Coordinates of C-alpha atoms and ligand atoms in Angstrom, one line a residue:
M1 CA 24.8 49.5 0.8
A2 CA 26.5 49.1 -2.6
R3 CA 27.5 45.7 -3.8
Y4 CA 30.8 45.4 -5.6
I5 CA 31.5 43.3 -8.6
F6 CA 35.2 43.0 -9.6
V7 CA 36.0 41.9 -13.1
T8 CA 39.5 40.5 -13.8
G9 CA 40.9 38.9 -16.9
G10 CA 43.3 36.0 -17.5
V11 CA 45.2 34.0 -20.2
V12 CA 45.4 36.7 -22.8
S13 CA 44.4 40.4 -23.1
S14 CA 41.7 41.9 -25.3
L15 CA 39.1 39.3 -24.3
G16 CA 36.4 41.9 -23.9
K17 CA 36.4 42.6 -20.2
G18 CA 35.1 46.1 -21.0
L19 CA 32.3 44.9 -23.1
S20 CA 31.4 42.2 -20.6
S21 CA 31.3 44.8 -17.8
A22 CA 29.3 47.1 -19.9
S23 CA 26.8 44.4 -20.9
L24 CA 26.4 43.3 -17.3
G25 CA 25.9 47.0 -16.4
Y26 CA 23.1 47.3 -18.9
L27 CA 21.4 44.1 -17.7
L28 CA 21.4 45.2 -14.1
R29 CA 20.4 48.8 -14.9
S30 CA 17.5 47.6 -17.1
Q31 CA 16.1 45.7 -14.1
G32 CA 15.8 49.0 -12.3
Y33 CA 19.1 49.0 -10.3
K34 CA 21.4 51.9 -9.9
V35 CA 24.8 51.0 -11.4
R36 CA 28.2 52.5 -11.6
I37 CA 31.2 51.1 -13.7
R38 CA 34.8 52.0 -13.0
K39 CA 38.1 51.1 -14.4
M40 CA 41.5 50.6 -12.8
D41 CA 44.4 50.8 -15.2
P42 CA 47.8 49.3 -14.1
Y43 CA 50.1 51.5 -16.3
L44 CA 52.3 54.2 -14.9
N45 CA 50.9 57.1 -16.9
V46 CA 48.9 59.5 -14.6
D47 CA 46.0 59.5 -17.1
P48 CA 45.7 58.5 -20.8
G49 CA 45.6 62.2 -21.8
T50 CA 49.2 62.2 -23.0
M51 CA 49.2 58.7 -24.5
S52 CA 49.5 58.3 -28.2
P53 CA 46.4 56.9 -29.9
F54 CA 48.8 54.7 -31.8
Q55 CA 49.6 52.9 -28.6
H56 CA 46.6 53.1 -26.5
G57 CA 43.6 53.9 -28.7
E58 CA 41.3 56.8 -28.2
V59 CA 41.3 59.1 -25.2
F60 CA 37.7 59.1 -23.9
V61 CA 36.5 62.4 -22.4
T62 CA 33.9 62.5 -19.7
D63 CA 31.3 65.3 -18.9
D64 CA 33.4 66.5 -16.1
G65 CA 36.5 66.8 -18.3
A66 CA 38.5 63.7 -17.4
E67 CA 40.7 62.1 -20.1
T68 CA 40.1 58.4 -19.6
D69 CA 40.5 55.0 -20.9
L70 CA 38.4 54.1 -23.9
D71 CA 36.6 51.3 -22.0
L72 CA 34.7 54.1 -20.2
G73 CA 33.2 54.8 -23.6
H74 CA 31.9 51.2 -23.8
Y75 CA 30.4 51.6 -20.4
E76 CA 28.6 54.8 -21.3
R77 CA 27.4 53.5 -24.7
F78 CA 25.9 50.4 -23.2
T79 CA 24.5 51.7 -19.9
D80 CA 23.8 55.3 -20.9
I81 CA 25.3 56.3 -17.5
S82 CA 27.7 59.3 -17.8
A83 CA 31.1 58.3 -16.5
K84 CA 33.0 60.7 -14.2
Q85 CA 36.5 61.6 -13.4
S86 CA 36.2 59.4 -10.3
D87 CA 35.5 56.3 -12.4
N88 CA 39.1 55.8 -13.8
I89 CA 42.4 55.5 -12.0
T90 CA 45.8 54.5 -13.0
T91 CA 48.9 53.3 -11.1
G92 CA 50.6 56.5 -12.2
R93 CA 47.9 58.6 -10.5
I94 CA 48.0 56.6 -7.3
Y95 CA 51.8 56.8 -7.0
S96 CA 51.8 60.5 -8.0
D97 CA 49.3 61.3 -5.2
I98 CA 51.2 59.2 -2.7
I99 CA 54.6 60.8 -3.5
K100 CA 53.1 64.3 -3.3
K101 CA 51.7 63.4 0.1
E102 CA 55.0 62.0 1.2
R103 CA 56.9 65.1 0.1
R104 CA 54.5 67.2 2.2
G105 CA 55.3 65.1 5.2
G106 CA 51.8 63.6 5.1
Y107 CA 53.0 60.2 6.3
L108 CA 54.6 61.6 9.4
G109 CA 58.0 59.9 8.8
K110 CA 56.6 56.4 8.3
T111 CA 58.0 54.1 5.7
V112 CA 55.7 54.4 2.6
Q113 CA 54.9 51.0 1.2
V114 CA 52.8 49.2 -1.5
I115 CA 50.9 47.5 1.3
P116 CA 49.2 49.4 3.0
H117 CA 49.7 52.8 1.3
V118 CA 49.1 51.9 -2.3
T119 CA 46.4 49.3 -1.6
D120 CA 44.7 51.7 0.8
R121 CA 44.7 54.4 -1.9
I122 CA 43.1 51.9 -4.4
K123 CA 40.5 50.9 -1.9
E124 CA 39.7 54.6 -1.4
F125 CA 39.2 54.9 -5.1
I126 CA 36.8 52.0 -5.2
R127 CA 34.7 53.5 -2.5
K128 CA 34.9 57.2 -3.5
D129 CA 31.8 59.1 -4.6
I130 CA 29.5 56.1 -4.2
T131 CA 26.2 57.0 -2.6
N132 CA 23.1 55.1 -3.3
E133 CA 24.4 52.7 -6.0
D134 CA 23.1 49.2 -5.9
F135 CA 26.0 47.8 -7.9
V136 CA 29.5 49.1 -8.5
I137 CA 31.3 47.2 -11.3
C138 CA 35.1 47.6 -11.1
E139 CA 37.1 46.4 -14.1
I140 CA 40.8 45.7 -13.4
G141 CA 42.9 46.3 -16.5
G142 CA 45.6 43.9 -17.6
T143 CA 45.8 40.2 -17.1
V144 CA 46.3 38.2 -14.0
G145 CA 49.9 37.3 -13.6
D146 CA 51.2 40.7 -14.8
I147 CA 53.5 42.4 -12.3
E148 CA 51.6 45.7 -12.7
S149 CA 48.2 44.4 -11.7
L150 CA 49.4 42.9 -8.4
P151 CA 48.6 45.8 -6.1
F152 CA 45.1 46.1 -7.6
L153 CA 44.4 42.4 -7.0
E154 CA 45.7 42.6 -3.5
A155 CA 43.6 45.7 -2.9
I156 CA 40.4 44.0 -4.1
R157 CA 41.1 41.0 -2.1
Q158 CA 41.5 43.2 1.0
F159 CA 38.4 45.1 0.0
S160 CA 36.2 42.0 -0.1
N161 CA 37.4 41.2 3.4
D162 CA 36.7 44.7 4.7
N163 CA 33.4 45.0 2.9
G164 CA 32.1 41.5 3.6
R165 CA 32.6 38.6 1.2
S166 CA 28.8 38.4 0.5
K167 CA 28.9 42.0 -0.8
S168 CA 31.8 41.5 -3.1
L169 CA 31.6 39.3 -6.2
F170 CA 34.6 38.3 -8.3
I171 CA 34.2 37.6 -12.0
H172 CA 37.1 36.2 -13.9
L173 CA 37.1 36.3 -17.7
T174 CA 39.4 33.8 -19.5
F175 CA 40.0 32.3 -22.8
V176 CA 39.1 28.8 -23.8
P177 CA 40.9 27.9 -27.0
F178 CA 39.8 25.4 -29.6
L179 CA 42.6 23.3 -31.0
K180 CA 41.9 22.4 -34.6
S181 CA 44.6 19.7 -34.9
S182 CA 43.1 17.7 -32.1
D183 CA 39.5 19.0 -32.6
E184 CA 39.4 19.8 -28.9
I185 CA 38.4 22.6 -26.6
K186 CA 41.1 23.3 -24.0
T187 CA 40.4 24.2 -20.4
K188 CA 43.9 24.1 -19.1
P189 CA 44.7 27.8 -19.6
T190 CA 41.6 28.7 -17.7
Q191 CA 42.5 26.4 -14.9
H192 CA 46.0 27.9 -14.6
S193 CA 44.7 31.4 -14.7
V194 CA 42.2 30.7 -11.9
K195 CA 45.0 29.0 -10.0
E196 CA 47.1 32.2 -10.3
L197 CA 44.2 34.2 -9.0
R198 CA 43.7 31.9 -6.1
S199 CA 47.4 32.1 -5.2
I200 CA 46.8 35.8 -4.6
G201 CA 43.8 34.9 -2.4
I202 CA 41.0 35.5 -4.8
Q203 CA 38.5 32.8 -5.5
P204 CA 36.4 33.8 -8.4
D205 CA 32.6 33.3 -8.0
I206 CA 31.9 33.4 -11.7
V207 CA 34.1 32.4 -14.6
I208 CA 33.3 33.8 -18.0
C209 CA 34.9 31.7 -20.7
R210 CA 35.5 33.4 -24.0
S211 CA 35.5 30.9 -26.8
Q212 CA 35.0 30.6 -30.5
Q213 CA 32.4 27.9 -30.1
S214 CA 30.0 26.7 -27.5
I215 CA 31.7 24.8 -24.6
P216 CA 30.3 21.3 -24.2
L217 CA 28.9 20.3 -20.8
D218 CA 31.9 18.0 -20.0
Q219 CA 34.4 20.8 -20.4
R220 CA 32.3 23.1 -18.3
R221 CA 32.2 20.5 -15.6
K222 CA 35.9 20.3 -15.8
I223 CA 36.3 24.1 -15.4
S224 CA 33.8 24.0 -12.5
L225 CA 35.7 21.2 -10.8
F226 CA 39.2 22.6 -11.2
C227 CA 38.3 26.2 -10.6
N228 CA 36.1 25.5 -7.7
V229 CA 33.1 27.3 -9.2
D230 CA 29.5 26.2 -9.3
I231 CA 28.7 24.8 -12.8
A232 CA 25.9 27.4 -13.2
N233 CA 28.6 30.1 -12.7
V234 CA 30.7 28.8 -15.6
I235 CA 29.4 31.1 -18.2
E236 CA 30.4 31.0 -21.8
T237 CA 30.7 33.9 -24.2
V238 CA 31.0 32.8 -27.8
D239 CA 32.1 35.4 -30.3
V240 CA 29.2 37.6 -31.4
K241 CA 28.6 38.9 -34.9
T242 CA 28.2 42.5 -33.6
I243 CA 29.0 43.9 -30.2
Y244 CA 25.3 44.9 -29.9
E245 CA 24.5 41.2 -29.4
A246 CA 26.6 41.0 -26.3
P247 CA 23.8 42.0 -23.8
I248 CA 21.5 39.5 -25.4
S249 CA 24.1 36.8 -25.3
F250 CA 25.0 37.4 -21.6
F251 CA 21.3 37.4 -20.7
N252 CA 20.9 34.0 -22.5
Q253 CA 23.9 32.7 -20.6
K254 CA 22.1 33.9 -17.4
L255 CA 25.0 36.2 -16.3
D256 CA 22.8 38.7 -14.6
K257 CA 20.7 36.0 -13.0
Q258 CA 23.8 34.4 -11.4
V259 CA 25.0 37.8 -10.2
L260 CA 21.7 38.5 -8.5
K261 CA 21.7 35.0 -7.0
F262 CA 25.1 35.5 -5.5
F263 CA 23.9 38.6 -3.8
K264 CA 20.6 36.9 -2.8
I265 CA 18.5 39.4 -4.6
K266 CA 15.3 38.5 -6.5
S267 CA 15.1 40.1 -10.0
K268 CA 12.7 43.0 -10.0
K269 CA 11.9 42.7 -13.7
R270 CA 13.1 41.1 -16.9
P271 CA 15.8 43.3 -18.7
N272 CA 14.5 44.9 -21.8
L273 CA 16.5 43.4 -24.7
L274 CA 14.2 44.5 -27.5
P275 CA 16.2 47.5 -28.5
W276 CA 19.3 45.5 -28.7
K277 CA 17.5 42.9 -30.8
K278 CA 16.3 45.6 -33.1
I279 CA 19.6 47.2 -33.7
T280 CA 21.4 43.8 -34.1
N281 CA 18.9 43.0 -36.7
I282 CA 19.5 46.3 -38.6
V283 CA 23.3 45.9 -38.3
L284 CA 23.3 42.3 -39.6
K285 CA 20.6 42.5 -42.2
T286 CA 21.1 45.9 -43.8
K287 CA 22.3 45.7 -47.3
R288 CA 22.5 49.2 -48.5
T289 CA 25.8 50.9 -47.7
V290 CA 27.2 54.5 -47.7
N291 CA 30.9 55.2 -48.1
I292 CA 32.2 57.7 -45.6
A293 CA 35.9 58.8 -45.8
I294 CA 37.6 59.4 -42.6
I295 CA 40.8 61.4 -43.2
G296 CA 43.1 61.4 -40.2
K297 CA 46.5 60.7 -38.7
Y298 CA 45.7 57.5 -36.8
V299 CA 43.2 55.8 -39.2
N300 CA 45.0 52.5 -39.4
L301 CA 44.9 51.8 -35.7
K302 CA 41.7 50.0 -34.9
D303 CA 40.8 51.8 -31.6
A304 CA 42.2 55.3 -32.3
Y305 CA 38.8 56.7 -33.2
K306 CA 36.7 54.2 -31.3
S307 CA 33.8 56.5 -30.3
L308 CA 33.8 58.1 -33.8
D309 CA 33.5 54.7 -35.5
E310 CA 30.7 53.8 -33.1
A311 CA 28.9 57.1 -33.6
L312 CA 29.0 56.7 -37.4
T313 CA 27.6 53.2 -37.0
H314 CA 24.8 54.6 -34.8
G315 CA 24.1 57.1 -37.5
G316 CA 23.8 54.2 -39.9
I317 CA 21.5 52.4 -37.6
S318 CA 19.1 55.3 -37.4
N319 CA 19.1 55.6 -41.2
K320 CA 19.0 51.8 -41.8
V321 CA 22.2 51.8 -43.8
K322 CA 25.6 50.2 -43.3
V323 CA 28.3 52.8 -43.0
N324 CA 31.4 51.7 -44.9
L325 CA 34.4 53.5 -43.5
I326 CA 37.1 54.4 -45.9
R327 CA 40.1 55.2 -43.8
I328 CA 42.6 57.5 -45.4
E329 CA 45.9 58.5 -43.8
S330 CA 46.1 62.2 -44.1
D331 CA 49.9 62.5 -44.6
K332 CA 49.7 60.1 -47.5
L333 CA 47.0 62.0 -49.3
R334 CA 48.6 64.0 -52.1
S335 CA 46.5 66.7 -53.8
K336 CA 46.5 64.9 -57.2
E337 CA 45.1 61.8 -55.6
I338 CA 42.2 63.6 -53.9
K339 CA 39.8 63.0 -56.8
S340 CA 40.6 59.3 -57.3
K341 CA 40.6 58.5 -53.6
L342 CA 37.4 60.4 -52.8
N343 CA 35.6 59.6 -56.0
N344 CA 33.1 57.2 -54.6
V345 CA 32.4 58.6 -51.1
S346 CA 29.1 60.1 -50.1
G347 CA 30.5 61.9 -47.0
I348 CA 33.8 63.2 -45.8
L349 CA 34.8 63.4 -42.1
I350 CA 37.9 65.0 -40.7
P351 CA 38.2 64.0 -37.0
G352 CA 40.0 65.6 -34.1
G353 CA 43.8 65.8 -34.2
F354 CA 47.0 67.5 -33.1
G355 CA 50.0 68.7 -34.9
K356 CA 51.1 69.6 -38.4
R357 CA 51.6 66.2 -40.0
G358 CA 49.1 65.6 -42.8
T359 CA 47.2 68.9 -42.4
E360 CA 47.7 70.0 -46.0
G361 CA 46.0 66.8 -47.2
K362 CA 43.1 67.4 -44.9
I363 CA 42.7 71.0 -46.2
E364 CA 42.7 69.8 -49.8
A365 CA 40.1 67.2 -49.0
I366 CA 37.9 69.8 -47.3
R367 CA 38.2 72.0 -50.4
Y368 CA 37.0 69.1 -52.5
A369 CA 34.0 68.5 -50.1
R370 CA 33.1 72.2 -50.3
E371 CA 33.4 72.5 -54.0
K372 CA 31.9 69.2 -55.0
R373 CA 29.0 69.7 -52.5
I374 CA 29.8 66.4 -50.7
P375 CA 28.4 66.1 -47.1
F376 CA 31.2 67.2 -44.8
L377 CA 31.6 66.9 -41.0
G378 CA 34.6 68.5 -39.3
I379 CA 35.2 67.6 -35.7
C380 CA 37.4 69.8 -33.6
F381 CA 40.7 69.9 -35.6
G382 CA 38.5 69.1 -38.6
M383 CA 36.5 72.2 -38.1
Q384 CA 39.6 74.3 -37.5
M385 CA 41.1 73.1 -40.8
A386 CA 37.8 73.9 -42.6
M387 CA 38.1 77.5 -41.4
V388 CA 41.7 77.6 -42.6
E389 CA 40.7 76.3 -46.0
F390 CA 37.9 78.8 -46.4
A391 CA 40.1 81.7 -45.2
R392 CA 42.8 80.8 -47.7
N393 CA 40.6 80.0 -50.7
I394 CA 37.6 82.2 -50.3
L395 CA 38.7 85.1 -48.1
K396 CA 42.0 85.0 -49.9
I397 CA 44.0 85.3 -46.7
K398 CA 47.0 83.4 -48.0
K399 CA 48.8 83.1 -44.7
A400 CA 45.7 81.9 -42.9
G401 CA 46.5 79.1 -40.5
S402 CA 46.5 77.8 -36.9
S403 CA 49.2 79.0 -34.5
E404 CA 49.4 75.4 -33.3
L405 CA 51.0 74.6 -36.6
D406 CA 52.8 77.8 -37.6
K407 CA 53.7 80.6 -35.2
N408 CA 54.0 83.0 -38.1
C409 CA 50.7 82.4 -39.7
F410 CA 47.7 84.7 -39.7
P411 CA 45.8 83.0 -36.8
V412 CA 42.4 82.0 -37.9
I413 CA 42.8 79.5 -35.2
G414 CA 45.0 80.2 -32.2
L415 CA 45.1 80.6 -28.5
I416 CA 42.4 83.1 -27.4
D417 CA 44.8 85.5 -25.8
E418 CA 46.4 86.0 -29.2
W419 CA 43.6 88.2 -30.3
N420 CA 41.8 89.1 -27.1
K421 CA 44.3 91.7 -26.1
D422 CA 42.6 95.0 -27.1
G423 CA 41.4 93.3 -30.3
K424 CA 44.9 93.2 -31.7
I425 CA 46.6 90.0 -32.8
I426 CA 49.6 89.2 -30.8
K427 CA 51.8 86.2 -31.2
G428 CA 51.3 83.3 -28.8
T429 CA 54.2 82.1 -26.7
D430 CA 55.0 78.5 -25.8
K431 CA 54.4 79.1 -22.2
N432 CA 50.7 79.4 -22.9
L433 CA 50.5 75.7 -23.7
G434 CA 50.9 73.9 -20.4
G435 CA 47.7 72.3 -19.0
T436 CA 45.4 74.7 -20.9
M437 CA 43.1 72.3 -22.7
R438 CA 39.4 73.0 -22.7
L439 CA 38.1 69.7 -21.4
G440 CA 34.6 68.4 -20.7
L441 CA 31.1 69.7 -21.1
Y442 CA 30.5 73.3 -22.4
E443 CA 27.4 75.0 -23.6
A444 CA 26.7 76.4 -27.1
K445 CA 23.9 78.7 -28.2
L446 CA 22.4 77.7 -31.5
R447 CA 21.4 80.3 -34.0
N448 CA 17.8 80.3 -35.3
N449 CA 17.1 79.2 -38.8
S450 CA 20.4 77.4 -39.0
A451 CA 21.1 73.8 -40.2
I452 CA 22.4 72.9 -36.8
K453 CA 19.3 74.2 -34.9
N454 CA 17.3 72.1 -37.2
I455 CA 19.3 69.1 -36.3
Y456 CA 19.5 69.5 -32.5
K457 CA 16.1 71.2 -32.1
Y458 CA 17.4 73.0 -29.0
N459 CA 18.4 76.5 -28.3
I460 CA 21.3 75.5 -26.0
I461 CA 23.3 72.3 -26.2
K462 CA 26.1 70.8 -24.1
E463 CA 28.9 68.9 -25.7
R464 CA 32.3 67.5 -24.6
H465 CA 35.5 69.4 -25.6
R466 CA 39.1 68.5 -25.7
H467 CA 41.2 71.2 -27.4
R468 CA 43.5 74.1 -26.7
Y469 CA 43.1 76.3 -29.7
E470 CA 40.0 78.3 -30.7
V471 CA 38.5 80.0 -33.8
N472 CA 39.4 83.7 -33.9
I473 CA 36.0 85.4 -33.1
N474 CA 37.1 88.7 -34.5
L475 CA 36.9 87.2 -38.0
M476 CA 33.2 86.3 -37.7
Q477 CA 31.9 89.1 -40.0
K478 CA 34.4 88.4 -42.7
F479 CA 33.5 84.7 -42.8
E480 CA 29.8 85.3 -42.6
K481 CA 29.8 87.8 -45.4
K482 CA 31.1 85.0 -47.7
G483 CA 28.6 82.4 -46.5
L484 CA 30.4 80.6 -43.7
I485 CA 28.1 81.0 -40.7
F486 CA 29.1 80.8 -37.0
S487 CA 25.8 79.0 -36.1
G488 CA 26.8 78.0 -32.6
I489 CA 28.7 80.1 -30.1
S490 CA 29.6 80.0 -26.4
P491 CA 27.0 81.7 -24.2
D492 CA 29.5 84.6 -23.5
N493 CA 29.8 85.2 -27.3
Q494 CA 33.5 84.6 -27.2
L495 CA 34.1 81.1 -28.6
P496 CA 32.8 79.9 -31.9
E497 CA 31.5 76.4 -31.4
I498 CA 29.8 75.5 -34.7
I499 CA 30.2 76.6 -38.3
E500 CA 28.2 75.8 -41.4
L501 CA 28.2 76.7 -45.0
K502 CA 25.2 78.4 -46.3
N503 CA 25.2 77.3 -49.9
H504 CA 26.1 73.7 -49.4
P505 CA 23.8 70.6 -48.8
W506 CA 25.6 69.6 -45.6
F507 CA 28.8 71.2 -44.4
I508 CA 29.2 71.5 -40.7
G509 CA 32.1 71.9 -38.4
V510 CA 32.0 71.5 -34.6
Q511 CA 34.6 72.5 -32.1
F512 CA 33.5 69.8 -29.7
H513 CA 33.4 66.0 -29.9
P514 CA 29.8 64.8 -30.5
E515 CA 31.0 61.2 -30.8
F516 CA 31.4 60.9 -27.1
K517 CA 27.7 61.3 -26.5
S518 CA 26.3 59.0 -29.1
R519 CA 24.7 55.7 -28.0
P520 CA 23.6 52.7 -30.0
L521 CA 20.2 52.9 -28.5
N522 CA 20.1 56.7 -28.9
P523 CA 22.2 57.8 -31.9
H524 CA 23.5 61.4 -31.8
P525 CA 21.4 63.7 -34.0
L526 CA 24.5 65.1 -35.7
F527 CA 25.7 61.7 -36.9
S528 CA 22.1 60.7 -37.9
S529 CA 21.8 63.8 -39.9
F530 CA 25.3 63.4 -41.5
I531 CA 24.6 59.9 -42.6
K532 CA 21.1 60.9 -43.8
A533 CA 22.7 63.5 -46.0
A534 CA 25.3 61.0 -47.2
K535 CA 22.5 58.5 -48.0
S536 CA 20.8 61.0 -50.3
F537 CA 24.0 62.3 -51.8
N538 CA 24.2 61.4 -55.4
G539 CA 27.0 63.6 -56.7
K540 CA 29.5 62.8 -59.4
Ligands
LIG1 N1 44.8 70.4 -31.9 C1 43.6 71.2 -31.8 C2 43.5 72.0 -30.5 O1 44.2 71.7 -29.6 C3 42.4 70.3 -32.0 C4 42.2 69.3 -30.9 C5 41.2 68.2 -31.3 O2 40.9 68.0 -32.4 N2 40.8 67.5 -30.3 O3 42.7 72.9 -30.5

């Protein structure tokens, strides 16, 4: 029977609950246990799909097409276990299901209440789709004391009662500040946070204390005493230099050992930390850098392209270079500045995106990459804009565009039914838009003797998608005649998946999001190859 580990946070947000859960997941998995990690988000959005990256960071897409919280990306990257739709739930989803059921008369006239109906639905989520897992780690978003988290905390309290206290472990992550003026480490916020948790009926079994410096024994004793937690279960996590150090740091602090001890399990084997040590070393010691420009709408927000930033770092790790990201806001990029802003970059990347703002700047930058033979990677919207650039400047289709941005353009990119009707182009209508995203894993056939085949080394690949518009397949011959090759295509030959330029050292566009599948211990081949090309680029 699965054992459940609940991870809550206190004092302040952004303490690294996701990273702690992911690191624990790795340590347990590496000892041969089957692990699953899930996230409960207290906000009222049904899923993060419609949330702005400005507010909430990236939307992480799973194999089965769920649009989820970016913490699931951390989990995947650290544990290499593919997350599923059933691993992320929000208050909004719970309420929306409950209200739908109520409208159908599903509650047979009973009063529908937070307890038991909402809490029951949360408990259902915790148990759902679990078969032979040894450990299920559930992270509860938000901070203890928030109104929104209350039903989740009540549900996990009930769950531990139903499931058996010995099969449910509570980990509470708090902040232990250091006060410079008095040269002291303060444990009071942690005491208060645990008190708050206990007032809801949850006694944490392990307290992880995030701190800028090591916590002296005396202070740990104090936390142990006031929080009613064994001293061995007061675990510190001191800021690491790179996130890849986190599994090593938690192992040194014996987090996994204490977890196994709680469940009265003997460790099967020592976790393998060698790969993390290796990459930590590379990340911290590498001197040589390559400059990569990312030109997008949300570049100034730290987490808006989380998986992409990670994947580029992974590409750097596999080439033993540091990737220096130069973030350029696309709507501030004027054509006359292109040269000066992109003068010292060795690679240009246009990420996924939606909407018209900043597109002309992106198109200009793509032209610069094509003409100056600078390695270029276009992801999803980035690929679509590369097609538009080529159509306008090489195929001389002046009105070439994407119908997402201009309903009166010549749709090089558009909704597929705009050109699938008897081969004739018809104008898309707004009603086509609702709930029509292509989400999750889809196959692509790779063409022989192409750059992409050389990179992946497979005939068929599977990658994650999140887009609504497609490249107009009817234009394939026109593009190919001029040297832009459709080197990856859907198995039914309908949807172009990958494009590449023939006479260019490295110019590739992909309709999917390869960044979601890159792992620090297993960098994605496309990013490794892109950074390799950037490393050997010596243009100018
Ligand atoms: N806006 C484009 C589309 O919907 C691209 C989406 C993306 O880059 N993820 O097709």
